[in-house]
Coordinates of C-alpha atoms and ligand atoms in Angstrom, one line a residue:
X1 CA 33.4 18.9 -32.0
X2 CA 33.4 15.6 -30.0
X3 CA 30.5 13.2 -30.2
X4 CA 27.8 14.5 -27.6
X5 CA 25.7 12.3 -25.4
X6 CA 23.0 13.2 -22.9
X7 CA 22.3 10.7 -20.3
X8 CA 18.9 11.3 -18.5
X9 CA 19.1 10.0 -14.9
X10 CA 22.0 9.5 -12.4
X11 CA 20.8 6.2 -11.1
X12 CA 22.9 3.0 -11.2
X13 CA 22.4 2.7 -15.0
X14 CA 23.2 6.3 -16.0
X15 CA 26.1 6.6 -13.8
X16 CA 27.6 3.3 -14.8
X17 CA 27.3 4.4 -18.5
X18 CA 28.8 7.8 -17.7
X19 CA 31.7 6.1 -15.9
X20 CA 32.3 3.5 -18.6
X21 CA 32.4 6.2 -21.4
X22 CA 34.7 8.5 -19.3
X23 CA 37.3 5.7 -18.9
X24 CA 37.0 4.5 -22.4
X25 CA 39.5 7.1 -23.8
X26 CA 37.2 8.1 -26.6
X27 CA 36.6 11.7 -27.8
X28 CA 33.2 12.4 -26.2
X29 CA 31.4 15.0 -24.5
X30 CA 29.1 13.4 -21.7
X31 CA 26.2 15.3 -19.8
X32 CA 24.2 13.7 -17.2
X33 CA 20.7 15.4 -16.3
X34 CA 19.4 14.2 -12.9
X35 CA 16.1 15.1 -11.3
X36 CA 17.5 15.1 -7.8
X37 CA 18.6 18.6 -6.7
X38 CA 21.8 17.1 -5.1
X39 CA 23.5 13.8 -4.4
X40 CA 22.0 13.8 -1.1
X41 CA 18.7 15.6 -1.4
X42 CA 16.6 12.2 -1.5
X43 CA 16.0 11.1 2.0
X44 CA 15.8 7.3 1.1
X45 CA 18.0 5.8 -1.5
X46 CA 16.4 2.4 -1.3
X47 CA 17.6 -0.9 0.2
X48 CA 20.2 -3.4 -0.5
X49 CA 20.9 -5.0 -3.9
X50 CA 22.6 -8.3 -4.7
X51 CA 25.1 -7.9 -7.6
X52 CA 25.7 -10.7 -10.0
X53 CA 29.0 -11.8 -11.6
X54 CA 28.2 -11.4 -15.3
X55 CA 26.2 -8.3 -15.0
X56 CA 26.5 -5.9 -12.0
X57 CA 30.0 -7.0 -10.8
X58 CA 31.2 -7.2 -14.5
X59 CA 30.3 -3.7 -15.1
X60 CA 32.1 -2.4 -11.9
X61 CA 35.4 -4.5 -13.1
X62 CA 35.1 -3.0 -16.4
X63 CA 34.7 0.6 -14.8
X64 CA 37.9 0.1 -12.9
X65 CA 35.9 0.1 -9.7
X66 CA 36.6 -3.4 -8.5
X67 CA 39.1 -2.4 -5.6
X68 CA 36.6 0.3 -4.3
X69 CA 33.7 -2.0 -4.7
X70 CA 35.4 -4.7 -2.7
X71 CA 35.5 -2.3 0.3
X72 CA 31.5 -2.2 0.2
X73 CA 30.3 -5.4 -1.1
X74 CA 29.0 -7.7 1.6
X75 CA 29.7 -11.4 0.8
X76 CA 28.1 -12.4 4.2
X77 CA 25.0 -10.6 3.1
X78 CA 24.3 -13.7 1.0
X79 CA 23.0 -15.5 3.7
X80 CA 19.5 -16.2 3.1
X81 CA 16.5 -17.8 5.0
X82 CA 13.1 -18.7 3.3
X83 CA 10.4 -19.2 5.7
X84 CA 6.6 -19.5 5.8
X85 CA 4.1 -17.5 7.9
X86 CA 4.8 -19.7 10.9
X87 CA 8.4 -18.9 10.8
X88 CA 9.4 -22.3 9.8
X89 CA 12.6 -21.9 7.9
X90 CA 12.5 -24.1 4.7
X91 CA 15.9 -23.0 3.2
X92 CA 18.9 -21.6 5.2
X93 CA 21.6 -20.7 2.6
X94 CA 24.9 -19.9 4.4
X95 CA 27.2 -17.3 2.7
X96 CA 30.3 -18.4 1.0
X97 CA 33.7 -17.4 2.5
X98 CA 34.7 -14.2 0.8
X99 CA 37.9 -15.6 -0.6
X100 CA 35.9 -18.2 -2.5
X101 CA 33.1 -16.2 -3.3
X102 CA 35.1 -13.3 -5.0
X103 CA 35.9 -15.8 -7.7
X104 CA 33.1 -18.0 -7.5
X105 CA 30.6 -18.0 -10.4
X106 CA 27.4 -18.0 -8.3
X107 CA 28.5 -15.2 -5.9
X108 CA 26.0 -12.5 -5.3
X109 CA 27.3 -10.1 -2.8
X110 CA 25.0 -7.3 -1.3
X111 CA 25.5 -3.6 -1.6
X112 CA 23.4 -0.9 -0.5
X113 CA 21.7 1.1 -3.2
X114 CA 22.9 4.3 -1.6
X115 CA 26.5 3.1 -1.4
X116 CA 26.5 1.9 -5.0
X117 CA 25.1 5.0 -6.2
X118 CA 27.5 7.1 -4.3
X119 CA 30.4 5.1 -5.4
X120 CA 29.5 5.5 -8.9
X121 CA 28.9 9.3 -8.3
X122 CA 32.4 9.7 -7.0
X123 CA 33.9 7.9 -10.0
X124 CA 32.5 10.5 -12.5
X125 CA 33.8 13.9 -13.0
X126 CA 31.3 16.2 -11.0
X127 CA 31.1 18.7 -13.8
X128 CA 29.3 16.2 -16.2
X129 CA 26.4 15.9 -13.9
X130 CA 23.7 18.7 -13.8
X131 CA 21.4 18.4 -10.8
X132 CA 17.9 19.4 -10.3
X133 CA 17.1 18.9 -14.1
X134 CA 13.8 17.0 -14.3
X135 CA 13.4 16.3 -18.0
X136 CA 9.8 17.2 -19.1
X137 CA 9.8 16.4 -22.7
X138 CA 12.1 16.0 -25.9
X139 CA 11.1 17.4 -29.2
X140 CA 11.5 14.4 -31.6
X141 CA 12.0 16.8 -34.6
X142 CA 14.7 19.1 -33.1
X143 CA 16.3 16.8 -30.3
X144 CA 15.9 19.7 -27.9
X145 CA 15.4 18.6 -24.2
X146 CA 13.0 20.7 -22.1
X147 CA 13.3 20.6 -18.4
X148 CA 10.6 21.3 -15.6
X149 CA 12.3 24.6 -14.9
X150 CA 11.7 25.7 -18.5
X151 CA 15.5 25.6 -19.5
X152 CA 16.4 23.7 -22.6
X153 CA 19.5 21.7 -23.7
X154 CA 20.6 20.1 -26.9
X155 CA 20.5 18.9 -29.6
X156 CA 22.9 16.0 -28.7
X157 CA 24.2 13.4 -31.1
X158 CA 22.7 10.8 -28.8
X159 CA 20.2 10.8 -25.9
X160 CA 20.1 7.9 -23.6
X161 CA 17.3 7.5 -21.1
X162 CA 18.4 6.0 -18.0
X163 CA 15.5 7.6 -16.1
X164 CA 13.8 4.7 -14.5
X165 CA 10.3 3.6 -14.4
X166 CA 8.6 6.7 -15.6
X167 CA 11.2 7.5 -18.4
X168 CA 10.5 10.8 -20.3
X169 CA 12.7 9.4 -23.1
X170 CA 10.6 6.2 -23.5
X171 CA 7.7 8.0 -25.3
X172 CA 10.1 9.0 -28.1
X173 CA 10.6 5.5 -28.8
X174 CA 7.5 3.8 -27.9
X175 CA 4.1 4.0 -26.5
X176 CA 4.5 1.3 -23.9
X177 CA 3.7 2.4 -20.5
X178 CA 4.5 0.8 -17.1
X179 CA 1.4 -1.3 -15.7
X180 CA 0.6 -1.8 -12.1
X181 CA 1.9 -5.3 -10.9
X182 CA -0.9 -5.9 -8.5
X183 CA 1.5 -5.7 -5.6
X184 CA 2.3 -2.8 -3.4
X185 CA 4.0 -2.7 0.0
X186 CA 5.6 -0.8 2.8
X187 CA 9.3 -0.5 3.6
X188 CA 10.5 0.7 7.0
X189 CA 13.9 0.4 9.1
X190 CA 15.1 -0.8 12.4
X191 CA 18.2 1.2 13.4
X192 CA 19.8 -0.7 16.3
X193 CA 18.6 -4.3 15.8
X194 CA 21.9 -5.7 17.2
X195 CA 21.8 -3.9 20.7
X196 CA 18.1 -3.6 21.0
X197 CA 16.6 -6.7 19.6
X198 CA 19.4 -9.4 19.9
X199 CA 17.0 -12.4 19.3
X200 CA 15.5 -10.8 16.3
X201 CA 19.1 -10.1 15.0
X202 CA 20.0 -13.9 15.4
X203 CA 16.8 -14.9 13.6
X204 CA 17.8 -12.7 10.5
X205 CA 21.4 -13.6 10.5
X206 CA 23.8 -11.6 8.3
X207 CA 21.5 -11.4 5.1
X208 CA 17.9 -11.8 4.3
X209 CA 14.8 -13.4 5.8
X210 CA 12.2 -13.8 3.3
X211 CA 8.6 -15.0 4.3
X212 CA 6.2 -16.1 1.7
X213 CA 2.5 -17.2 2.4
X214 CA -1.1 -16.4 1.8
X215 CA -0.3 -14.4 -1.3
X216 CA 1.8 -12.1 0.7
X217 CA 5.5 -11.5 1.4
X218 CA 7.2 -10.3 4.4
X219 CA 11.1 -9.5 3.9
X220 CA 13.8 -8.5 6.3
X221 CA 17.3 -7.4 5.1
X222 CA 20.5 -6.4 6.7
X223 CA 22.0 -3.3 5.3
X224 CA 25.7 -2.2 5.3
X225 CA 25.3 0.0 8.4
X226 CA 23.9 -3.0 10.4
X227 CA 20.4 -1.6 10.3
X228 CA 17.6 -3.7 9.0
X229 CA 15.1 -2.9 6.1
X230 CA 11.6 -4.4 6.7
X231 CA 9.2 -4.8 3.8
X232 CA 5.6 -6.0 3.8
X233 CA 4.1 -6.7 0.2
X234 CA 0.5 -7.5 -0.4
X235 CA -1.9 -7.8 -3.4
X236 CA -3.9 -4.8 -3.2
X237 CA -4.9 -1.9 -5.4
X238 CA -2.4 0.5 -6.6
X239 CA -3.2 3.2 -4.1
X240 CA -3.6 1.0 -1.0
X241 CA -0.1 1.5 0.5
X242 CA 0.4 5.2 -0.5
X243 CA -3.2 6.0 0.9
X244 CA -2.4 4.3 4.2
X245 CA 0.9 6.0 4.6
X246 CA -0.9 9.5 3.9
X247 CA -3.9 8.7 6.1
X248 CA -1.8 7.8 9.2
X249 CA 0.9 10.4 8.7
X250 CA 2.9 10.5 11.9
X251 CA 0.9 8.0 13.5
X252 CA 3.3 5.0 12.8
X253 CA 1.7 2.9 15.5
X254 CA -1.8 3.2 13.9
X255 CA -0.2 2.4 10.5
X256 CA 1.7 -0.7 11.9
X257 CA -1.5 -2.2 13.3
X258 CA -3.2 -1.5 9.9
X259 CA -0.6 -3.3 8.0
X260 CA -0.4 -6.1 10.5
X261 CA -4.1 -6.7 10.0
X262 CA -3.1 -8.2 6.8
X263 CA -0.8 -10.8 8.4
X264 CA -3.1 -11.5 11.3
X265 CA -2.5 -15.2 11.8
X266 CA 1.3 -15.1 10.9
X267 CA 3.7 -15.9 13.6
X268 CA 4.3 -13.3 16.4
X269 CA 8.1 -13.7 15.6
X270 CA 7.3 -12.0 12.1
X271 CA 5.1 -9.3 13.7
X272 CA 7.9 -8.2 15.9
X273 CA 9.7 -6.9 12.9
X274 CA 7.0 -4.6 12.0
X275 CA 6.4 -3.5 15.5
X276 CA 10.1 -2.5 16.0
X277 CA 10.4 -0.5 12.7
X278 CA 9.9 3.0 11.8
X279 CA 10.1 5.3 8.8
X280 CA 7.4 3.8 6.5
X281 CA 7.4 4.5 2.6
X282 CA 4.7 3.2 0.4
X283 CA 5.8 1.2 -2.8
X284 CA 3.4 0.5 -5.6
X285 CA 5.2 -1.8 -7.9
X286 CA 4.9 -1.3 -11.7
X287 CA 6.3 -3.4 -14.5
X288 CA 6.8 -3.1 -18.4
X289 CA 5.2 -6.0 -20.4
X290 CA 7.5 -9.0 -20.9
X291 CA 9.2 -9.0 -24.4
X292 CA 8.7 -5.3 -25.2
X293 CA 10.7 -3.9 -28.1
X294 CA 10.6 -0.9 -30.3
X295 CA 11.9 0.1 -33.9
X296 CA 15.3 1.7 -33.5
X297 CA 15.2 5.6 -33.7
X298 CA 18.4 7.3 -34.7
X299 CA 19.8 9.4 -31.9
X300 CA 17.9 7.7 -28.9
X301 CA 18.3 4.6 -26.6
X302 CA 17.1 3.4 -23.3
X303 CA 18.8 1.4 -20.6
X304 CA 17.9 0.0 -17.1
X305 CA 14.4 0.3 -15.7
X306 CA 13.6 2.9 -18.4
X307 CA 13.9 -0.1 -21.0
X308 CA 12.5 -2.9 -18.9
X309 CA 10.9 -2.2 -15.6
X310 CA 10.4 -5.3 -13.4
X311 CA 9.3 -6.0 -9.8
X312 CA 12.1 -6.9 -7.4
X313 CA 11.2 -10.5 -6.9
X314 CA 14.2 -11.9 -8.8
X315 CA 16.8 -9.2 -7.8
X316 CA 17.6 -8.7 -11.5
X317 CA 16.9 -4.9 -12.0
X318 CA 19.9 -3.4 -11.1
X319 CA 22.0 -6.2 -12.5
X320 CA 20.2 -5.7 -16.0
X321 CA 20.6 -2.1 -15.7
X322 CA 24.3 -2.1 -15.3
X323 CA 24.7 -4.8 -18.0
X324 CA 22.9 -2.4 -20.4
X325 CA 25.1 0.3 -19.5
X326 CA 28.1 -2.0 -19.9
X327 CA 27.0 -3.4 -23.4
X328 CA 26.0 0.0 -24.7
X329 CA 29.3 1.6 -23.5
X330 CA 31.3 -1.1 -25.3
X331 CA 29.3 -0.6 -28.4
X332 CA 29.7 3.1 -28.5
X333 CA 33.4 2.9 -27.7
X334 CA 34.0 0.4 -30.5
X335 CA 32.2 2.5 -33.0
X336 CA 34.0 5.8 -31.9
X337 CA 37.5 4.1 -32.0
X338 CA 36.9 2.6 -35.4
X339 CA 34.8 5.6 -36.7
X340 CA 32.0 3.5 -37.5
X341 CA 28.3 4.2 -37.5
X342 CA 27.1 5.1 -33.9
X343 CA 23.4 4.3 -34.8
X344 CA 24.4 0.8 -35.8
X345 CA 26.1 0.5 -32.5
X346 CA 23.1 1.6 -30.6
X347 CA 20.9 -0.9 -32.6
X348 CA 23.4 -3.6 -32.1
X349 CA 23.0 -3.0 -28.3
X350 CA 19.2 -3.0 -28.6
X351 CA 19.2 -6.4 -30.5
X352 CA 21.1 -8.0 -27.7
X353 CA 19.1 -6.1 -25.0
X354 CA 15.7 -7.2 -25.9
X355 CA 16.2 -10.8 -25.6
X356 CA 18.1 -10.2 -22.4
X357 CA 15.3 -8.2 -21.0
X358 CA 12.8 -10.8 -21.8
X359 CA 14.8 -13.5 -20.0
X360 CA 15.1 -11.4 -16.8
X361 CA 11.4 -10.4 -17.2
X362 CA 10.3 -13.9 -17.3
X363 CA 12.7 -15.0 -14.5
X364 CA 11.1 -12.2 -12.3
X365 CA 7.4 -13.1 -13.3
X366 CA 8.1 -16.8 -12.5
X367 CA 9.2 -15.8 -9.0
X368 CA 6.4 -13.3 -8.5
X369 CA 4.0 -16.0 -9.5
X370 CA 5.5 -18.6 -7.2
X371 CA 5.8 -16.2 -4.2
X372 CA 2.3 -14.8 -4.3
X373 CA 0.5 -18.0 -3.8
X374 CA -1.2 -19.6 -0.8
X375 CA 1.9 -21.6 0.1
X376 CA 4.3 -19.2 -1.3
X377 CA 7.3 -20.5 0.6
X378 CA 7.2 -24.0 -0.8
X379 CA 6.3 -22.9 -4.4
X380 CA 9.3 -20.6 -4.2
X381 CA 11.5 -23.5 -3.1
X382 CA 10.1 -25.4 -6.2
X383 CA 11.1 -22.6 -8.6
X384 CA 14.7 -22.8 -7.2
X385 CA 15.1 -25.9 -9.1
X386 CA 14.5 -23.7 -12.3
X387 CA 16.8 -21.0 -11.0
X388 CA 19.5 -23.4 -10.3
X389 CA 19.3 -25.4 -13.5
X390 CA 19.3 -22.0 -15.3
X391 CA 22.4 -20.9 -13.6
X392 CA 23.9 -24.2 -14.5
X393 CA 23.2 -23.5 -18.2
X394 CA 20.4 -25.9 -18.6
X395 CA 17.4 -25.0 -20.8
X396 CA 14.2 -26.1 -18.9
X397 CA 12.0 -25.7 -22.0
X398 CA 14.0 -28.6 -23.5
X399 CA 14.0 -31.8 -21.9
X400 CA 11.6 -30.5 -19.0
X401 CA 10.6 -34.1 -18.1
X402 CA 14.2 -34.6 -16.6
X403 CA 13.4 -31.6 -14.0
X404 CA 10.1 -32.9 -12.8
X405 CA 11.6 -35.5 -10.4
X406 CA 13.8 -32.7 -9.0
X407 CA 10.8 -30.3 -8.6
X408 CA 8.8 -33.1 -7.0
X409 CA 11.6 -33.9 -4.7
X410 CA 11.9 -30.1 -3.7
X411 CA 8.2 -30.0 -3.2
X412 CA 8.2 -33.0 -0.9
X413 CA 11.2 -32.0 1.1
X414 CA 10.0 -28.4 1.7
X415 CA 6.5 -29.6 2.6
X416 CA 8.1 -32.1 5.0
X417 CA 10.0 -29.2 6.8
X418 CA 6.9 -27.1 6.8
X419 CA 4.9 -30.0 8.5
X420 CA 7.6 -30.7 11.0
X421 CA 7.7 -26.9 11.9
X422 CA 4.0 -26.9 12.3
X423 CA 3.9 -30.1 14.4
X424 CA 6.8 -28.7 16.5
X425 CA 4.8 -25.7 17.2
X426 CA 1.7 -27.5 18.1
X427 CA 3.5 -29.8 20.6
X428 CA 5.2 -26.9 22.1
X429 CA 1.7 -25.2 22.7
X430 CA 0.2 -28.3 24.0
X431 CA 3.2 -28.7 26.6
X432 CA 2.9 -25.0 27.5
X433 CA -0.9 -25.4 28.0
X434 CA -0.5 -28.6 30.3
X435 CA 2.3 -27.0 32.3
X436 CA 0.2 -24.1 32.8
X437 CA -2.8 -26.2 33.9
X438 CA -0.7 -28.4 36.3
X439 CA 0.9 -25.0 37.7
X440 CA -2.6 -23.7 38.4
X441 CA -3.7 -27.1 40.0
X442 CA -0.6 -27.0 42.4
X443 CA -1.2 -23.2 43.1
Ligands
FAD501 C1 15.0 5.8 -4.7 C2 15.1 4.5 -5.3 C3 15.1 3.3 -4.5 C4 15.1 2.1 -4.9 N1 15.1 1.0 -3.9 C5 15.3 -0.2 -4.4 C6 15.3 -1.2 -3.5 O1 15.4 -1.1 -2.4 N2 15.5 -2.6 -4.0 C7 15.3 -2.9 -5.3 O2 15.4 -4.0 -5.8 N3 15.3 -1.9 -6.2 C8 15.3 -0.6 -5.9 N4 15.0 0.6 -6.8 C9 15.0 0.1 -8.1 C10 16.4 -0.3 -8.6 O3 17.4 0.4 -7.9 C11 16.5 -0.2 -10.0 O4 15.8 -1.4 -10.7 C12 17.8 -0.3 -10.6 O5 18.7 0.8 -9.9 C13 17.7 0.4 -12.1 O6 18.6 1.5 -12.2 P1 18.2 2.5 -13.3 O7 19.4 3.5 -13.1 O8 17.8 2.0 -14.6 O9 16.9 3.4 -12.7 P2 16.6 4.1 -11.4 O10 17.5 3.4 -10.1 O11 15.2 4.2 -11.2 O12 17.3 5.5 -11.5 C14 16.8 6.6 -12.3 C15 17.4 7.9 -12.1 O13 16.8 8.9 -12.9 C16 16.3 10.0 -12.4 N5 15.1 10.5 -13.0 C17 13.8 10.0 -13.2 N6 13.3 10.7 -14.0 C18 13.9 11.8 -14.3 C19 13.7 12.8 -15.2 N7 12.4 13.0 -15.7 N8 14.6 13.7 -15.4 C20 16.0 13.5 -15.0 N9 16.2 12.5 -14.0 C21 15.2 11.6 -13.8 C22 16.0 9.5 -11.0 O14 16.0 10.6 -9.9 C23 17.0 8.5 -10.6 O15 18.2 9.1 -10.1 C24 15.0 1.8 -6.2 C25 14.9 3.0 -7.1 C26 15.0 4.2 -6.7 C27 14.8 5.4 -7.6

């Protein structure tokens, strides 16, 4: 009998693990149980994700999917603008040329979550996925999986929870539960932005336009099909966004006005994105506590969001998820090829995963804490110093003094641009007013 593994969840982490084990040339029986009833049953598969070299992209390379991935990765999607509520752009990062970016250490190409998932789906044998199987519970003594439709499966030699935020495998290992992050939001789409809103299309560029002010965030991102995904994030109670979406139902105009009331003194240029968008979905954001861990339990493991759920403010979730899959697959492959202890392999994976999760969670928390402040745009710019130094391999905990001048410089630079933007707008308004007055005198 081959070694049997059940992977719960066909999201990026579960599918990456399934694919990596499939190409590992080991004697293994893989079954993926997925809640969705079919690959296309969920109307929205989410927005765009940026993949990083040593995590998401490394997993795709190891999975033998690099050539396929290059057809979908959008290196021009790396273009990024950071602005404040007056639409003053404090940072405009232009994309790297693809030839340079592909090999570049810091390249972070974008891919739609839907495209990534479908690429991974097509790469695994269809017969290993069982659709419409919502895991309900696991009997920790017998290892039998029970699904919502009352069917059962197992026991398996190993059960891996890749079932995201509300994992049903997690309770076998730990009592930790996701906590509300204090932030919820609304996502929506604009389909024909290039043709119908050329000015807005130009304002966005090829990638992302992020606005941070007043403890709120407004983000606009271009998707692979040229449509645009708009998101508005606010610090409200957990039910705020879902209640509003339910209350307004099909009355999208009413909902938009209500959402925009949160951004009343923000630039009309930012409001236009919300006014043009459709298809609102509510997103309460949850997170697992930083630095969570559990005692290893024979026969079980967690990867991706199931192991370390984070808010999306550092763009690490999917990358960490795919890195988990990569490291677990490598550990299992090695154990199966050398006939060594599988549980030791899972434990080894966990020992490396816990500190990695903590690092990404801290990074995410740092960004979240910077973005959701009164002057989020400037504060985010200051955290860029931490981000860049981390990427360069410097530990800011040691020798922090050395970075204070850089952070101060960044603060002054970003504040200067903000001041300039504000002054330019005031002068513009004064001119407009005096032209209007002189016009009415002539009339
Ligand atoms: C629909 C969706 C849209 C998203 N959109 C974005 C986005 O726009 N931007 C962003 O930064 N992040 C987004 N995320 C989160 C991001 O994709 C994750 O951080 C990342 O993909 C982690 O991957 P994962 O495979 O660990 O978990 P997930 O992507 O959450 O995948 C988990 C999978 O498990 C399945 N599942 C859950 N419970 C069960 C169960 N009980 N039984 C069987 N199967 C189950 C789910 O249907 C899903 O397919 C989204 C997640 C989802 C599910």
